Coordinates of C-alpha atoms (C1' of nucleotides) in Angstrom, one line a residue:
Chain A
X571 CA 25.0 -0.3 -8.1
X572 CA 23.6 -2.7 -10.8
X573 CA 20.9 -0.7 -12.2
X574 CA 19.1 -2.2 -15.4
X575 CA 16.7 0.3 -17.8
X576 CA 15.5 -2.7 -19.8
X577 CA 11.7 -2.5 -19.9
X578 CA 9.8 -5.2 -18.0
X579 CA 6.2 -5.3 -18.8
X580 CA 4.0 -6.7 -15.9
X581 CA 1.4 -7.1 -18.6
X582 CA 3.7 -10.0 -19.6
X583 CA 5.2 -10.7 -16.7
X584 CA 5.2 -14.7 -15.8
X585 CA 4.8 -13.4 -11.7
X586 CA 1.7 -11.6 -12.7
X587 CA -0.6 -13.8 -10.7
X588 CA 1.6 -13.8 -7.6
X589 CA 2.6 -10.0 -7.8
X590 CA 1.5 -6.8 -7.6
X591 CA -0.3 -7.3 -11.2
X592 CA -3.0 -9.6 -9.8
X593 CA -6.2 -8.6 -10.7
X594 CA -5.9 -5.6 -12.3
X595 CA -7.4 -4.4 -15.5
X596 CA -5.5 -4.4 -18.9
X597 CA -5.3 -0.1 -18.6
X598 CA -3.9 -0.2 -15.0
X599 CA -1.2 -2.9 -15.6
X600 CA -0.5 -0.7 -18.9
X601 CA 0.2 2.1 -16.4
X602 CA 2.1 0.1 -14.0
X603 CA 3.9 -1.1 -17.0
X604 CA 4.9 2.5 -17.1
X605 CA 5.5 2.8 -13.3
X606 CA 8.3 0.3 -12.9
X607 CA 11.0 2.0 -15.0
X608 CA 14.1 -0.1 -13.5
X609 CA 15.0 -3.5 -12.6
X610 CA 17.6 -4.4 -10.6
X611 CA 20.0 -7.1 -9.8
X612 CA 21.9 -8.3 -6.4
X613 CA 24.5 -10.8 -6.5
X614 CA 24.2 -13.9 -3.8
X615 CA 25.4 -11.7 -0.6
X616 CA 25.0 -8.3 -1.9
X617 CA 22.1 -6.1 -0.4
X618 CA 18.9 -4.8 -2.0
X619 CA 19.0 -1.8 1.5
X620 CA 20.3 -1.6 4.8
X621 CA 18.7 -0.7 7.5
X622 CA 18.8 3.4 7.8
X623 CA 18.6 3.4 3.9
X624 CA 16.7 6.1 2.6
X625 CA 13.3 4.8 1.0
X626 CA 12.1 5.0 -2.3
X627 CA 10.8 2.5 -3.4
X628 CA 9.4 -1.1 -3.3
X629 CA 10.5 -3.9 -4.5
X630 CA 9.1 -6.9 -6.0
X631 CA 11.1 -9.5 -6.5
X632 CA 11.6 -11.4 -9.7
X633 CA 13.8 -13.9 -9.6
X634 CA 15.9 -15.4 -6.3
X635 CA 15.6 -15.6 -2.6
X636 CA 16.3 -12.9 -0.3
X637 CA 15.9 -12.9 3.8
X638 CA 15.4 -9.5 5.5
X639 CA 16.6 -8.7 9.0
X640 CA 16.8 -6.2 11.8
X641 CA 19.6 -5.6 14.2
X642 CA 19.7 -4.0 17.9
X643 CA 22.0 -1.7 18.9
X644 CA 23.7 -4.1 20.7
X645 CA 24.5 -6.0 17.8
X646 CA 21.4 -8.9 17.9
X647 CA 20.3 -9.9 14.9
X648 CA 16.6 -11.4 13.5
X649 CA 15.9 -12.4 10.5
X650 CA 11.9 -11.3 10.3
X651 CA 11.5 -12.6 6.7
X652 CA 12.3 -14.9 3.9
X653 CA 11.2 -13.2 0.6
X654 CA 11.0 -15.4 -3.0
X655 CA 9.6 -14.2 -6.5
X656 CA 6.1 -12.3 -6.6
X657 CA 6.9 -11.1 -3.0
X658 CA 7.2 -7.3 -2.0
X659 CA 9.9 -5.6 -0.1
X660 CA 10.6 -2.3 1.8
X661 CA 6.7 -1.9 3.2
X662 CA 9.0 -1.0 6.7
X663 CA 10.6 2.1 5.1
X664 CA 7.7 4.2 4.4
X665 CA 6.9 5.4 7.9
X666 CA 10.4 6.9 8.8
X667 CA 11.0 7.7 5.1
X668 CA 14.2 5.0 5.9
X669 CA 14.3 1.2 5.8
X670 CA 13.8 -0.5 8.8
X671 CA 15.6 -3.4 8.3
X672 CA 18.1 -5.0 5.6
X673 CA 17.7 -6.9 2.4
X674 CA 20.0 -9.3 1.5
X675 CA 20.2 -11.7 -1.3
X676 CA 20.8 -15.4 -0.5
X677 CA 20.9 -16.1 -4.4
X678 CA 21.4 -14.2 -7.7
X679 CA 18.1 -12.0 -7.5
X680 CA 16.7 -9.4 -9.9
X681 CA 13.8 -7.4 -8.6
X682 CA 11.7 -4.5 -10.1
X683 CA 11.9 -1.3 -8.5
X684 CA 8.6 0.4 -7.9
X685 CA 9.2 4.2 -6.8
X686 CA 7.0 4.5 -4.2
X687 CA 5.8 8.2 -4.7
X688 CA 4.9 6.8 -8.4
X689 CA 2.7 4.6 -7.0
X690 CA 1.3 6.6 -4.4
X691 CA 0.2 8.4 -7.9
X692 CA -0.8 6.2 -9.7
X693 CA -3.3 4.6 -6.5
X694 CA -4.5 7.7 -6.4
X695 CA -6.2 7.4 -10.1
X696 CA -7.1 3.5 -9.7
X697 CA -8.7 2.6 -7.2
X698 CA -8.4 -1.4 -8.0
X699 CA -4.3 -1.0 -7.8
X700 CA -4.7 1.3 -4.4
X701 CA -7.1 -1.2 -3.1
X702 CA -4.1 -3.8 -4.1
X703 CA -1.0 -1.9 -2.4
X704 CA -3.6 -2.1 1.3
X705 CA -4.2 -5.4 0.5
X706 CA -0.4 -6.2 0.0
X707 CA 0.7 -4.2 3.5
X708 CA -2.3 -5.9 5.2
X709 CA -0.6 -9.4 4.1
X710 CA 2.4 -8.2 5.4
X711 CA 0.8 -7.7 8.7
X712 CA -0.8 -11.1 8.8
X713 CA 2.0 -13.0 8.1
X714 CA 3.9 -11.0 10.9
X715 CA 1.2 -11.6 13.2
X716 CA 1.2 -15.7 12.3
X717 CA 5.2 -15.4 13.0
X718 CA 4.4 -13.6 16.2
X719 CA 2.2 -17.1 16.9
X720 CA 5.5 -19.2 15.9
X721 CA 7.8 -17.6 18.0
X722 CA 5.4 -16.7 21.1
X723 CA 3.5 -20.3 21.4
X724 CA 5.6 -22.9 19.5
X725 CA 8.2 -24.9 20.4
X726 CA 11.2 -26.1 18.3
X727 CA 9.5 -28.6 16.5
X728 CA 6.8 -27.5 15.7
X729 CA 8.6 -24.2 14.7
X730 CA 10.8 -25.8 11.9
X731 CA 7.5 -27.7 10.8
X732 CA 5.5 -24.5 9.9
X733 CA 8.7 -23.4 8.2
X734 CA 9.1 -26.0 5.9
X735 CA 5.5 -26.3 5.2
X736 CA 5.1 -22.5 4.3
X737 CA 8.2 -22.9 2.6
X738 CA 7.7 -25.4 0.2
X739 CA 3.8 -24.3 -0.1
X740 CA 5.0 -20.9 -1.3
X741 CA 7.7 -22.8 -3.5
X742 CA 4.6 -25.2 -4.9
X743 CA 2.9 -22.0 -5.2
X744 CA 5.8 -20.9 -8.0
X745 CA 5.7 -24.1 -9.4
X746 CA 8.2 -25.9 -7.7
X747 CA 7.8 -29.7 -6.4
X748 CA 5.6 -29.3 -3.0
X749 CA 7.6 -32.1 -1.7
X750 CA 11.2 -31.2 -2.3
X751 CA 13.1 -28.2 -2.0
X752 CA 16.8 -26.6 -1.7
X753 CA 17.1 -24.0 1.0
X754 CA 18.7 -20.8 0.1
X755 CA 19.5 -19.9 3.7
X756 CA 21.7 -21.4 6.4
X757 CA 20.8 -22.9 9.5
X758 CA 21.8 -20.4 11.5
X759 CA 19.8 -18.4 9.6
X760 CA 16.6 -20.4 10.0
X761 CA 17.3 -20.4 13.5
X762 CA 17.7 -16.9 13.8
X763 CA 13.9 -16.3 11.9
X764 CA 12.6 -19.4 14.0
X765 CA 14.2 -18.3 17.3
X766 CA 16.7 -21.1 18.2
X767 CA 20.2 -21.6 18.1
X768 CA 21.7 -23.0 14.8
X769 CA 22.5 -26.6 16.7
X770 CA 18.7 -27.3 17.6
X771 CA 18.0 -26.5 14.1
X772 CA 20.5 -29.4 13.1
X773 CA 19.1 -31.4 15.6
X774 CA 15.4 -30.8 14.8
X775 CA 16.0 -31.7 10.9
X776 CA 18.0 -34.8 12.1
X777 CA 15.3 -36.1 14.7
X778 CA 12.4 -35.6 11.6
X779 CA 14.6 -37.6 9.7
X780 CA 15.4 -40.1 12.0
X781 CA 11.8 -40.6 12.5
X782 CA 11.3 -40.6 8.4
X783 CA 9.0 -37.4 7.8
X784 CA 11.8 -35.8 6.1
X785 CA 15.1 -36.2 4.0
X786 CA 17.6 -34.2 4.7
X787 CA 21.1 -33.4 2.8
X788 CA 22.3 -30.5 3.6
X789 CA 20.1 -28.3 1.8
X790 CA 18.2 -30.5 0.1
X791 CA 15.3 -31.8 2.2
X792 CA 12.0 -33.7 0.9
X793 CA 9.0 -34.0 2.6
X794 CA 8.3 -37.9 2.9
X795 CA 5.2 -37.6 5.3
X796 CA 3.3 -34.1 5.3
X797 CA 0.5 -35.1 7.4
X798 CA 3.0 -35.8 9.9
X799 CA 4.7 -32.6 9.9
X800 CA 0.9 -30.6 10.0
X801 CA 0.4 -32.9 13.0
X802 CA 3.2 -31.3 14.6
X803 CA 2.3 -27.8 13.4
X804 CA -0.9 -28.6 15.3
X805 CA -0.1 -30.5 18.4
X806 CA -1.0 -28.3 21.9
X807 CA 0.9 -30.0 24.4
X808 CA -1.8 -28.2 26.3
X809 CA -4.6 -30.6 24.9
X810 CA -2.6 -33.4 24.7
X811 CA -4.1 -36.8 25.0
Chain B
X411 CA -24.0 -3.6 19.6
X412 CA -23.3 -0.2 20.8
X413 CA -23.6 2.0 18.1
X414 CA -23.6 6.2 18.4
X415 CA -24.3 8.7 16.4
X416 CA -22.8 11.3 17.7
X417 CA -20.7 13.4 15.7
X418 CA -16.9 13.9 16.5
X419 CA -15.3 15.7 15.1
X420 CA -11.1 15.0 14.3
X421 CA -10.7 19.0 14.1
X422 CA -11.1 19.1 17.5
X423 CA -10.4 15.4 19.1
X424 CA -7.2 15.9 22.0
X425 CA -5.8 12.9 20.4
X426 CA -5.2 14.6 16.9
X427 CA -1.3 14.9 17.3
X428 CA -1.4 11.0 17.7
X429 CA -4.2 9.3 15.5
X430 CA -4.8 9.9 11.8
X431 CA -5.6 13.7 11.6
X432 CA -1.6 13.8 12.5
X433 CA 0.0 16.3 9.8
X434 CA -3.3 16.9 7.4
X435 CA -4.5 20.0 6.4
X436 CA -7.0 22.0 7.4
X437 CA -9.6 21.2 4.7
X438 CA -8.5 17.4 4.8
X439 CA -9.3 17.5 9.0
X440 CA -13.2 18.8 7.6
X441 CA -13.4 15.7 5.1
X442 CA -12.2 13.3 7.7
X443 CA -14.6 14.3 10.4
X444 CA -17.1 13.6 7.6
X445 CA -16.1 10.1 7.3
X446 CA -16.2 9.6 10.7
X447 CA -20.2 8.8 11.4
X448 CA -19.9 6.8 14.2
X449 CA -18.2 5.9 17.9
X450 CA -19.0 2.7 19.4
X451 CA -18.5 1.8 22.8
X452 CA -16.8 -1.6 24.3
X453 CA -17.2 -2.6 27.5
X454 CA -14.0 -3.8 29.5
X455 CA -13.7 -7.5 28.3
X456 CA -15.9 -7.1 25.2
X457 CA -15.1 -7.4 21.6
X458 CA -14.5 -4.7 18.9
X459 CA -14.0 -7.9 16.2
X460 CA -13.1 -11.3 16.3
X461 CA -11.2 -12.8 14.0
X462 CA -13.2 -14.4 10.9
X463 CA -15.8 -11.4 11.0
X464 CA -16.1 -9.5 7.9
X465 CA -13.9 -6.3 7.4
X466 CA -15.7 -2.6 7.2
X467 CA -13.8 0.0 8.9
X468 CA -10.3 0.7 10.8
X469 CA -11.0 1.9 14.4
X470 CA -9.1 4.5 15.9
X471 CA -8.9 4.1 19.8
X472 CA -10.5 7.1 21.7
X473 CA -10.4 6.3 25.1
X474 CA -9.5 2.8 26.6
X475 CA -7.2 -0.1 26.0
X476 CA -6.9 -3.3 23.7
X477 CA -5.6 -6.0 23.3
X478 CA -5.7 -8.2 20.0
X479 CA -4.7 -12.3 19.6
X480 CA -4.5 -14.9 17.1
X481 CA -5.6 -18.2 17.5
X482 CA -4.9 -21.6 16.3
X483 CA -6.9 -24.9 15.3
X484 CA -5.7 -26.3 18.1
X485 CA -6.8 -23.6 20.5
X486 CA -3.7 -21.8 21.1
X487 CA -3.7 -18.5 21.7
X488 CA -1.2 -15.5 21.0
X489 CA -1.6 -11.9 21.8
X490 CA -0.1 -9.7 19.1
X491 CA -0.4 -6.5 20.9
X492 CA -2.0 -4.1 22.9
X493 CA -3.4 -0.7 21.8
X494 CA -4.0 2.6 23.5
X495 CA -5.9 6.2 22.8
X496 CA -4.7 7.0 19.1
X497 CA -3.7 3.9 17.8
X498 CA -5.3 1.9 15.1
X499 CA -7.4 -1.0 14.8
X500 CA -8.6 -3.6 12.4
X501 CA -5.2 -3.4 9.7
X502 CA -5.4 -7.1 9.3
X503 CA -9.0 -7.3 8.1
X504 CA -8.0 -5.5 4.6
X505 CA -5.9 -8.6 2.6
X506 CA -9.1 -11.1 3.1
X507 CA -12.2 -9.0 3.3
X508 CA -12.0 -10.3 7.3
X509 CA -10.7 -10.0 10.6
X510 CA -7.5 -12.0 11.1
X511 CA -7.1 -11.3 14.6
X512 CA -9.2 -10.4 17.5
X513 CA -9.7 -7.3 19.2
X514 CA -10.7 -6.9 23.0
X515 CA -11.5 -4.4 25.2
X516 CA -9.2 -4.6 28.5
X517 CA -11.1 -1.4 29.8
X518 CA -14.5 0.4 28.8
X519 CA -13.2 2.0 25.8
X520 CA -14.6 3.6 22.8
X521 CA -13.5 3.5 19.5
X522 CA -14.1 5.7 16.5
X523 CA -15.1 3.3 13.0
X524 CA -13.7 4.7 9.6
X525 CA -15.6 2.8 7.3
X526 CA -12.6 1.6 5.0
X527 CA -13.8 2.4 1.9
X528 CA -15.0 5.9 2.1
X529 CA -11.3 6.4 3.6
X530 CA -9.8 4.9 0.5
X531 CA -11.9 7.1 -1.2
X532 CA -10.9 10.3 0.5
X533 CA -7.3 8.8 0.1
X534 CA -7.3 9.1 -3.2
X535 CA -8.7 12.5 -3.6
X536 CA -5.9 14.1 -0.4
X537 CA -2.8 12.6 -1.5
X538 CA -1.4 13.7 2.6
X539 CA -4.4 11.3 3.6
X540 CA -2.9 8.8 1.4
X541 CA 0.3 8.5 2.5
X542 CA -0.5 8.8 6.3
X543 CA -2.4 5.6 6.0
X544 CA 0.3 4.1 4.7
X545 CA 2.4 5.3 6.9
X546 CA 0.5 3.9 9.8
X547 CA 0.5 0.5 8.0
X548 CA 4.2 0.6 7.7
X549 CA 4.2 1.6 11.3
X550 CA 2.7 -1.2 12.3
X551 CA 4.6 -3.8 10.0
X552 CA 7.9 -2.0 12.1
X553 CA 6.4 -2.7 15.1
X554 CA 6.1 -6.2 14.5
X555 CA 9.5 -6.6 13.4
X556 CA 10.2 -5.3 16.8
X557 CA 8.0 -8.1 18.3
X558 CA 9.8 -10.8 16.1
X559 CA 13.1 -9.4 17.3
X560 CA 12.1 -9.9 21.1
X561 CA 10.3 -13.0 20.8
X562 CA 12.8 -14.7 18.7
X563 CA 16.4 -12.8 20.2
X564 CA 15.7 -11.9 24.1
X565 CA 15.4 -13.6 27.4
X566 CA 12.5 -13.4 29.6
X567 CA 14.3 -10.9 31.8
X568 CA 15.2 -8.6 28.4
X569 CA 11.3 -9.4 27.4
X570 CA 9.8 -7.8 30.4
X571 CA 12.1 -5.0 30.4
X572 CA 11.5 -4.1 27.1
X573 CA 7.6 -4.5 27.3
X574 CA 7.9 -1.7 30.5
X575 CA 9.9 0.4 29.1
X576 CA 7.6 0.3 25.5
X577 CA 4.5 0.7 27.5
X578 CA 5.3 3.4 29.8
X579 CA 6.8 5.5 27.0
X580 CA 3.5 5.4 25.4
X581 CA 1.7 6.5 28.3
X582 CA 4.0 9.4 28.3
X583 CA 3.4 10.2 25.1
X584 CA -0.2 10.7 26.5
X585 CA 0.2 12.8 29.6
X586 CA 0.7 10.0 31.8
X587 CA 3.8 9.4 33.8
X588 CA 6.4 8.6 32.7
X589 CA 7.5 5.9 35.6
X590 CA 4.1 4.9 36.9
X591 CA 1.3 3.0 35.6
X592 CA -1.6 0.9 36.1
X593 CA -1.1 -2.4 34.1
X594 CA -4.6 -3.5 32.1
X595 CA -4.0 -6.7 31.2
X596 CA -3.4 -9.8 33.8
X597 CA -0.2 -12.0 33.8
X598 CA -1.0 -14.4 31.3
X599 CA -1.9 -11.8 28.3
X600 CA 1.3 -10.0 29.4
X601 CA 3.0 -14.0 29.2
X602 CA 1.2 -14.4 26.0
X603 CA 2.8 -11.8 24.7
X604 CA 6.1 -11.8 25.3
X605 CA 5.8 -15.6 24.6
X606 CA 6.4 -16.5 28.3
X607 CA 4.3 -18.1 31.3
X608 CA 2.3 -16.4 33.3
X609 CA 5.0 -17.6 36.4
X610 CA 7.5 -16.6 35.1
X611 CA 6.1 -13.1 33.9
X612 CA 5.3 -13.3 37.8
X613 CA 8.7 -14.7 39.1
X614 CA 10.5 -12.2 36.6
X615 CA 8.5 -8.9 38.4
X616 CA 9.4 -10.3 41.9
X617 CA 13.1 -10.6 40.6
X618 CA 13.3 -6.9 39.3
X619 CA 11.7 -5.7 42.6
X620 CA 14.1 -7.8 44.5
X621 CA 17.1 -5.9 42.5
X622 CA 15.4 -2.6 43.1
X623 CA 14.8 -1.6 39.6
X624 CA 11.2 -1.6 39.8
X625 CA 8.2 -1.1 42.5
X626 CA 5.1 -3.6 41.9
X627 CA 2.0 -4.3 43.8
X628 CA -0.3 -6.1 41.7
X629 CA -1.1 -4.2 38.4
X630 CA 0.6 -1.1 39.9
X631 CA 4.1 -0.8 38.7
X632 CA 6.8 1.8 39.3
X633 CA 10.2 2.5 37.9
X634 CA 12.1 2.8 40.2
X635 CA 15.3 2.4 38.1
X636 CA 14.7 3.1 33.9
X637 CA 18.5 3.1 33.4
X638 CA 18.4 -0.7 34.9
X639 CA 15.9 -1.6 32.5
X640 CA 17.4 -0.2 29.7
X641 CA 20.4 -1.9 29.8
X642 CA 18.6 -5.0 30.7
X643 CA 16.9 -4.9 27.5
X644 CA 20.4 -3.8 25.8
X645 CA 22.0 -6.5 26.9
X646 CA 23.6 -8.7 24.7
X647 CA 25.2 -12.3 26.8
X648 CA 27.6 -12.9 23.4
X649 CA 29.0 -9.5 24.1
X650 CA 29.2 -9.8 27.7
X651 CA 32.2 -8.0 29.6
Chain C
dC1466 C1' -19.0 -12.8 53.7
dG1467 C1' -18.1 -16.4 50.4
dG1468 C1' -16.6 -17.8 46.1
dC1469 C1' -13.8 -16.8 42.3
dT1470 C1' -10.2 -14.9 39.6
dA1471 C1' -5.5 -13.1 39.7
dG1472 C1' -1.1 -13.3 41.3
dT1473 C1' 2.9 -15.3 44.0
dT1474 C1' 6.2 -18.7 45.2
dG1475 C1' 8.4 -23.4 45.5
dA1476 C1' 10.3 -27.9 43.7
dG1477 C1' 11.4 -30.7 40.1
dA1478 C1' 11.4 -31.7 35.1
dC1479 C1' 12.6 -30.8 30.5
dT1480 C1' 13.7 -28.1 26.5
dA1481 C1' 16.9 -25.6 24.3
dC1482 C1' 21.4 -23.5 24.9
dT1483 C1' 26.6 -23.5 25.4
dC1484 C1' 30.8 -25.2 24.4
dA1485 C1' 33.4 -28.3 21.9
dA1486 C1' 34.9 -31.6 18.6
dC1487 C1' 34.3 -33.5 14.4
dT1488 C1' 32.7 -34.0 9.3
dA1489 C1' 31.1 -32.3 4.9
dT1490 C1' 31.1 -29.1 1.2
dC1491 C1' 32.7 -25.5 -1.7
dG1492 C1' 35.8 -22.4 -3.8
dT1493 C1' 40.5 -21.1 -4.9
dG1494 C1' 45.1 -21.3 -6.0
dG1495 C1' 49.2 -24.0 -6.5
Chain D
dC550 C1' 43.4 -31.8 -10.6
dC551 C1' 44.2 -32.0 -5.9
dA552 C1' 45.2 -29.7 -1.6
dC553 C1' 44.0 -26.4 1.4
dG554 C1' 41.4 -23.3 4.0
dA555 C1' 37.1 -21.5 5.0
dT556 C1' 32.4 -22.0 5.8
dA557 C1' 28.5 -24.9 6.9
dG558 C1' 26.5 -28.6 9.2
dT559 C1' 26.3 -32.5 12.7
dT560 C1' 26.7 -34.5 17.0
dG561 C1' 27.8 -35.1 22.1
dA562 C1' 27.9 -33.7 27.0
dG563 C1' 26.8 -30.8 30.5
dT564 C1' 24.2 -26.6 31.9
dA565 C1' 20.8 -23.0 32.4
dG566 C1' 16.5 -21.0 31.7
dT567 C1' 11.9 -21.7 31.4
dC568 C1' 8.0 -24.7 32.0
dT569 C1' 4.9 -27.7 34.7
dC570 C1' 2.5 -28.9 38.6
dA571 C1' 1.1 -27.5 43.0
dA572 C1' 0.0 -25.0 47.0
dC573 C1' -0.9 -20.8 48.8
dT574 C1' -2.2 -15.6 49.2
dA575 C1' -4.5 -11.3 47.6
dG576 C1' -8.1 -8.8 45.8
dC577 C1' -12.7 -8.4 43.7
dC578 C1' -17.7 -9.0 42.8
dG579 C1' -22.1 -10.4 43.9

DNA sequence: CGGCTAGTTGAGACTACTCAACTATCGTGG
DNA sequence: CCACGATAGTTGAGTAGTCTCAACTAGCCG
């Protein structure tokens, strides 16, 4: 295992506005500073935990692109999650004191590791950063509940349109172009967190090309007409007209 | 609104094993009755809170049933879940100050409010306290990885199976039978959930009766066959044999 | 008892899947 | 540096599962 005892400092972290560090006072993120003793890196592939992993700690990921996924005993696979700097993982392992699903890299990552009883402490004595950690889990459960909507009520289409508009929103977010963008993750993978075969992924980027919303290379896809894509996002076939 | 002030007290509530006063201490049981002023009543089809009102308290379920949906611009309308005696309320209200979802009574049921921040108070002062709410939030972020993986990986036969098999185990777990229920919620919330239409959540009963694996008459259902449905659900069509 | 909501069933349409062939890209070793 | 194999992505044809629309039945409430 790749583990790193360089210092990070939150206090001068560049993620501080988009991690856990948001809005806390100078003393707490001095105390955090102290909280997050490691960093660690996973190579393109490798995993951050399995699923069954005992848990620790969180993880707040500083640089790359990871995807997290359960698996049935039957051997189905779902991605549930596509994770990028500033965003927390291993929220699932705290209830069974194991991780719930897997973390896996889909590019060179490094992410901080917060030792969860460490925080747990240290929420205890401010309330702003325990206020934070509910806020963070409570996100979690929003944006689970929005992918819930995606995969319950959407159809292909208008699937793959949410994704790339929360995609390169979060990516514009980082400071990235909110036009362009180079996926980190296959299609099969997309189609495994979207909930369609890896061909009607293909299909679906080829027909938005075809009718000029998007470019698409590969990886490489820019968003030529966004209104067009939100249009999608919110067309009910039920209230068509 | 229906409002009581009648005191209940956790120390002595038949759902203890399940809801929050699970594993606290003594002493910590006596603080949380404190913080638990107030009940409040919904009437079968009423609403606890809808999404956009502003966040206060959790809500533990006392009696009753649940169910809770997000909705779209466009009017389209997802059920994320549906919650029984013991389970928790409201989780989504903490990362914006306001309800994300709605929740809505499928039966008279009463609910008992923990004003949020006098529990993140006692939180920080009963360190037990403090992890057991965030165990229930992980809990919850696990259980909708489980959603994800049926809406996005499973058939509408699988779907069903799974929901039966999910909802009937949680009736046992309070005293109920463990093959027989009483459904609360109609065809189209059960459709909206699994991401299916109401006909076929319809056609899809009829077919497990027809195999013998269940007994159905309305919103009575019997199992008839658990087995069956187990290895419905566990069935995987790339691994067939 | 009548009207209304919930649930069932049928027929046909359509979306997304399966299987398959082909192309592009990337990394590696000769 | 090019050739090769492996992986990733695209596209086509046919199929299966689910949806849509519709008619009908059952149960519930006033």
């Amino acid at each position: 295992m790749d583990l790193h005892r360089i210092k990070v400092a939150c206090s001068s972290c560049n993620l501080r506005e988009l991690c856990i560090p948001m809005g806390l006072a100078p003393e707490e993120l001095e105390q955090l500073d102290n909280l997050i003793a490691t960093r660690r890196r996973v190579r393109r592939g490798g995993t951050l935990f399995s699923a069954g992993d005992p848990f620790t700690a969180l993880y707040a990921v500083r640089s790359g692109f990871f995807k997290t996924s359960v698996t049935t005993a039957d051997g189905r696979d779902q991605v549930t999650g596509f994770q990028m700097a500033g965003e927390i993982l291993g929220l699932d392992g705290i209830v069974q004191d194991k991780h719930a699903c897997s973390a896996i890299a889909l590019e060179d990552a490094e992410v901080c590791v917060l030792p969860f009883d460490k925080l747990e402490q240290l929420s205890r004595a401010f309330s702003t950063l325990q206020h934070h950690v509910h806020r963070i889990m409570s996100r979690e459960i929003v944006r689970d509940q929005g992918v819930m909507l995606l995969l319950g009520s959407m159809r292909a289409e208008e699937r793959l349109a949410a994704f790339l508009l929360n995609l390169v929103q979060r990516l514009h977010a980082r400071g990235f172009s909110k036009s362009e963008m180079v996926l980190r993750m296959t299609r099969e993978e997309i189609g495994s967190y979207l909930g369609m075969k890896l061909e009607t992924v293909s299909r679906t980027f080829s027909r938005f090309q075809d009718e000029g919303i998007i470019e698409v290379k590969q990886r490489y896809v820019r968003i030529l007409d966004p209104a067009a894509l939100e249009a999608i996002v919110n067309h009910n076939p039920a209230h068509d007209d």
